[in-house]
mmCIF file of C-alpha atoms in Angstrom:
data_model
loop_
_atom_site.group_PDB
_atom_site.id
_atom_site.type_symbol
_atom_site.label_atom_id
_atom_site.label_comp_id
_atom_site.label_asym_id
_atom_site.label_seq_id
_atom_site.Cartn_x
_atom_site.Cartn_y
_atom_site.Cartn_z
ATOM 1 C CA PRO R 1 -43.271 26.596 -24.914
ATOM 2 C CA GLY R 2 -45.376 27.532 -21.896
ATOM 3 C CA GLN R 3 -44.873 24.026 -20.458
ATOM 4 C CA VAL R 4 -41.038 24.051 -20.635
ATOM 5 C CA ALA R 5 -39.549 24.019 -17.150
ATOM 6 C CA TYR R 6 -35.826 23.700 -17.981
ATOM 7 C CA ILE R 7 -33.504 23.979 -20.945
ATOM 8 C CA ILE R 8 -30.240 22.150 -20.481
ATOM 9 C CA ASP R 9 -27.545 23.191 -22.907
ATOM 10 C CA ASN R 10 -24.826 20.623 -22.209
ATOM 11 C CA TYR R 11 -22.450 20.398 -25.155
ATOM 12 C CA TYR R 12 -18.776 19.743 -25.657
ATOM 13 C CA THR R 13 -16.432 22.666 -26.205
ATOM 14 C CA ASN R 14 -14.605 22.621 -29.489
ATOM 15 C CA VAL R 15 -10.890 23.163 -29.188
ATOM 16 C CA ALA R 16 -9.484 25.748 -31.554
ATOM 17 C CA VAL R 17 -5.774 24.997 -31.042
ATOM 18 C CA GLN R 18 -3.747 22.507 -29.031
ATOM 19 C CA ARG R 19 0.036 22.636 -28.793
ATOM 20 C CA ILE R 20 1.713 19.532 -27.417
ATOM 21 C CA LYS R 21 5.384 18.719 -27.071
ATOM 22 C CA GLY R 22 7.133 16.098 -25.030
ATOM 23 C CA LEU R 23 10.097 13.858 -24.566
ATOM 24 C CA ASP R 24 10.213 10.142 -23.768
ATOM 25 C CA LEU R 25 13.442 8.563 -22.595
ATOM 26 C CA ARG R 26 14.354 4.974 -21.777
ATOM 27 C CA LEU R 27 17.736 3.608 -20.734
ATOM 28 C CA SER R 28 18.184 -0.050 -19.873
ATOM 29 C CA TYR R 29 21.087 -2.249 -18.855
ATOM 30 C CA ARG R 30 21.393 -6.031 -18.730
ATOM 31 C CA GLN R 31 24.516 -7.824 -17.510
ATOM 32 C CA GLU R 32 24.493 -11.531 -18.285
ATOM 33 C CA LEU R 33 26.048 -13.819 -15.657
ATOM 34 C CA PRO R 34 26.288 -17.637 -15.541
ATOM 35 C CA ALA R 35 23.283 -17.923 -13.184
ATOM 36 C CA GLY R 36 21.124 -15.224 -14.786
ATOM 37 C CA ALA R 37 21.219 -11.501 -15.453
ATOM 38 C CA ILE R 38 21.286 -8.245 -13.517
ATOM 39 C CA LEU R 39 18.752 -5.748 -14.833
ATOM 40 C CA ALA R 40 18.580 -1.980 -14.407
ATOM 41 C CA GLY R 41 16.776 0.788 -16.184
ATOM 42 C CA ILE R 42 15.111 4.146 -16.039
ATOM 43 C CA GLU R 43 12.369 5.581 -18.198
ATOM 44 C CA GLY R 44 10.474 8.808 -18.106
ATOM 45 C CA SER R 45 8.277 11.245 -19.923
ATOM 46 C CA TRP R 46 8.091 15.025 -19.975
ATOM 47 C CA LEU R 47 4.966 16.612 -21.418
ATOM 48 C CA HIS R 48 4.011 20.209 -22.101
ATOM 49 C CA SER R 49 0.552 20.830 -23.539
ATOM 50 C CA ARG R 50 -1.452 24.006 -24.011
ATOM 51 C CA GLN R 51 -4.859 24.671 -25.453
ATOM 52 C CA LYS R 52 -7.161 27.515 -26.381
ATOM 53 C CA ASN R 53 -10.849 27.151 -27.059
ATOM 54 C CA GLY R 54 -11.247 29.903 -29.652
ATOM 55 C CA SER R 55 -9.477 32.725 -31.440
ATOM 56 C CA GLY R 56 -10.508 35.232 -28.765
ATOM 57 C CA PHE R 57 -9.199 33.120 -25.890
ATOM 58 C CA ASP R 58 -5.752 32.813 -24.321
ATOM 59 C CA TYR R 59 -3.804 29.553 -24.125
ATOM 60 C CA PHE R 60 -3.986 27.607 -20.887
ATOM 61 C CA ASP R 61 -1.883 24.691 -19.644
ATOM 62 C CA LEU R 62 -3.219 21.152 -19.651
ATOM 63 C CA ALA R 63 -0.273 18.959 -18.617
ATOM 64 C CA GLY R 64 0.492 19.383 -14.942
ATOM 65 C CA THR R 65 -3.048 20.377 -13.985
ATOM 66 C CA ILE R 66 -5.600 18.202 -12.197
ATOM 67 C CA TRP R 67 -7.334 15.537 -14.289
ATOM 68 C CA ASN R 68 -4.708 15.919 -17.022
ATOM 69 C CA PRO R 69 -1.378 14.079 -17.325
ATOM 70 C CA PRO R 70 1.402 15.345 -15.049
ATOM 71 C CA SER R 71 4.326 17.100 -16.715
ATOM 72 C CA VAL R 72 6.824 14.513 -15.449
ATOM 73 C CA ARG R 73 6.477 10.758 -14.953
ATOM 74 C CA MET R 74 9.434 8.413 -14.280
ATOM 75 C CA ARG R 75 10.142 4.795 -13.356
ATOM 76 C CA ALA R 76 13.426 3.174 -12.315
ATOM 77 C CA THR R 77 13.893 -0.615 -12.355
ATOM 78 C CA ALA R 78 16.472 -2.889 -10.749
ATOM 79 C CA GLY R 79 16.444 -6.634 -10.408
ATOM 80 C CA TRP R 80 17.569 -10.173 -11.127
ATOM 81 C CA ASP R 81 16.439 -12.468 -13.931
ATOM 82 C CA GLY R 82 17.675 -15.957 -13.054
ATOM 83 C CA HIS R 83 16.962 -19.187 -14.819
ATOM 84 C CA ARG R 84 13.897 -19.860 -12.673
ATOM 85 C CA VAL R 85 13.726 -16.880 -10.292
ATOM 86 C CA LYS R 86 12.928 -13.317 -11.281
ATOM 87 C CA ALA R 87 12.944 -10.472 -8.732
ATOM 88 C CA LEU R 88 12.387 -6.826 -9.673
ATOM 89 C CA ALA R 89 11.999 -3.576 -7.746
ATOM 90 C CA TYR R 90 10.500 -0.431 -9.226
ATOM 91 C CA LEU R 91 10.678 3.167 -8.028
ATOM 92 C CA ASN R 92 7.867 5.279 -9.511
ATOM 93 C CA TYR R 93 7.699 9.082 -9.605
ATOM 94 C CA LEU R 94 4.577 10.981 -10.624
ATOM 95 C CA GLY R 95 4.915 14.761 -10.774
ATOM 96 C CA GLY R 96 2.508 16.989 -8.911
ATOM 97 C CA VAL R 97 -0.464 18.635 -10.585
ATOM 98 C CA GLN R 98 -1.843 22.117 -10.049
ATOM 99 C CA ASP R 99 -5.409 22.564 -8.786
ATOM 100 C CA ARG R 100 -6.954 25.496 -10.667
ATOM 101 C CA ARG R 101 -10.518 25.180 -9.456
ATOM 102 C CA THR R 102 -10.169 28.106 -7.026
ATOM 103 C CA LEU R 103 -7.920 31.129 -6.616
ATOM 104 C CA PRO R 104 -5.185 31.134 -5.597
ATOM 105 C CA TYR R 105 -4.109 28.039 -7.544
ATOM 106 C CA ARG R 106 -2.710 25.241 -5.368
ATOM 107 C CA ASN R 107 0.200 23.020 -6.312
ATOM 108 C CA GLY R 108 -0.410 19.363 -5.543
ATOM 109 C CA ALA R 109 2.462 17.252 -4.261
ATOM 110 C CA SER R 110 4.269 14.681 -6.351
ATOM 111 C CA MET R 111 4.005 10.998 -5.452
ATOM 112 C CA VAL R 112 6.730 8.359 -5.120
ATOM 113 C CA THR R 113 5.873 4.672 -4.785
ATOM 114 C CA VAL R 114 7.791 1.389 -4.710
ATOM 115 C CA ASP R 115 6.624 -1.832 -6.388
ATOM 116 C CA LEU R 116 8.082 -5.346 -6.068
ATOM 117 C CA SER R 117 7.689 -8.382 -8.290
ATOM 118 C CA PHE R 118 8.877 -11.958 -7.621
ATOM 119 C CA SER R 119 8.311 -15.092 -9.647
ATOM 120 C CA TYR R 120 9.527 -18.679 -9.605
ATOM 121 C CA SER R 121 9.296 -21.291 -12.361
ATOM 122 C CA THR R 122 9.732 -24.995 -11.742
ATOM 123 C CA PRO R 123 12.599 -26.799 -13.500
ATOM 124 C CA SER R 124 12.000 -28.726 -16.726
ATOM 125 C CA ASN R 125 12.567 -32.074 -14.933
ATOM 126 C CA ALA R 126 9.889 -31.465 -12.278
ATOM 127 C CA GLY R 127 7.478 -34.115 -13.573
ATOM 128 C CA TRP R 128 3.849 -33.027 -13.387
ATOM 129 C CA LEU R 129 5.002 -29.711 -11.824
ATOM 130 C CA GLN R 130 6.920 -28.838 -14.998
ATOM 131 C CA GLY R 131 5.717 -25.524 -16.453
ATOM 132 C CA LEU R 132 4.399 -24.231 -13.114
ATOM 133 C CA ARG R 133 5.018 -20.544 -12.384
ATOM 134 C CA ALA R 134 4.225 -18.793 -9.085
ATOM 135 C CA GLY R 135 4.289 -15.034 -8.725
ATOM 136 C CA LEU R 136 3.936 -12.321 -6.123
ATOM 137 C CA VAL R 137 3.449 -8.630 -6.937
ATOM 138 C CA ILE R 138 3.278 -5.840 -4.378
ATOM 139 C CA GLU R 139 2.315 -2.426 -5.722
ATOM 140 C CA ASN R 140 2.732 0.688 -3.573
ATOM 141 C CA LEU R 141 4.754 -1.226 -0.978
ATOM 142 C CA PHE R 142 4.765 1.594 1.594
ATOM 143 C CA ASP R 143 1.032 2.331 1.173
ATOM 144 C CA GLU R 144 1.457 5.919 -0.046
ATOM 145 C CA LYS R 145 -1.711 7.992 -0.229
ATOM 146 C CA PRO R 146 -2.505 10.169 -3.266
ATOM 147 C CA PRO R 147 -1.781 13.902 -2.854
ATOM 148 C CA TYR R 148 -4.679 15.599 -1.114
ATOM 149 C CA LEU R 149 -6.733 18.237 -2.921
ATOM 150 C CA THR R 150 -9.148 20.658 -1.328
ATOM 151 C CA PRO R 151 -12.553 18.960 -1.408
ATOM 152 C CA ALA R 152 -15.145 20.334 -3.793
ATOM 153 C CA ALA R 153 -18.761 19.481 -4.471
ATOM 154 C CA PHE R 154 -19.094 16.363 -6.627
ATOM 155 C CA ALA R 155 -15.299 15.797 -6.749
ATOM 156 C CA GLU R 156 -13.090 13.474 -4.758
ATOM 157 C CA PRO R 157 -10.234 15.044 -2.718
ATOM 158 C CA TYR R 158 -7.519 13.639 -5.015
ATOM 159 C CA ASP R 159 -6.804 13.533 -8.755
ATOM 160 C CA SER R 160 -8.482 10.258 -9.752
ATOM 161 C CA THR R 161 -7.065 10.449 -13.286
ATOM 162 C CA ASN R 162 -3.449 10.190 -12.143
ATOM 163 C CA TYR R 163 -3.385 8.748 -8.634
ATOM 164 C CA SER R 164 -4.857 5.550 -7.241
ATOM 165 C CA PRO R 165 -6.690 5.632 -3.899
ATOM 166 C CA ILE R 166 -6.234 1.880 -3.404
ATOM 167 C CA GLY R 167 -2.908 2.030 -1.552
ATOM 168 C CA ARG R 168 -0.857 -1.136 -1.122
ATOM 169 C CA TYR R 169 -1.949 -3.933 -3.426
ATOM 170 C CA VAL R 170 -0.767 -7.536 -3.200
ATOM 171 C CA ALA R 171 -1.401 -10.097 -5.942
ATOM 172 C CA ILE R 172 -0.479 -13.760 -6.003
ATOM 173 C CA SER R 173 -0.552 -15.742 -9.222
ATOM 174 C CA LEU R 174 -0.140 -19.384 -10.138
ATOM 175 C CA GLY R 175 0.008 -20.597 -13.705
ATOM 176 C CA LYS R 176 0.910 -23.699 -15.630
ATOM 177 C CA SER R 177 1.968 -24.050 -19.250
ATOM 178 C CA PHE R 178 1.498 -27.299 -21.132
#
């Protein structure tokens, strides 16, 4: 015992009670036309979660706080699904999260992004090109930045669990089925 320099007591906290309730909703529409179909939809989730770590502790919120899921998340879709061409646009909403690391608590901003997706498939009479599919995806079209949090030691200045720091992302794909 005389040679012990440090004792590190790093253990997980047991949760005594967690109360979680939520609602998921999805509405979609598809109108068939001779040349393809018009697509539209909206989906979203609402989450309320609370926890207490023991019988002598009060409940505290989880959903809507940093590094936990936001209380509200939604996505709207609109597009065209043709015989060989598919084009979709997405509007994404991610609710803000509260930063409770310091007093007073700070409310983080919500984030809205736009994604686009295009693809083209060659016709069935295209010879050796038959079965070829080319695609283009652009995520975060307007290069939105994640909501800024007050910097803290050993923590990035944004909620890395919910928001991506990458910004605009472009992907090109080419595939062939046989």
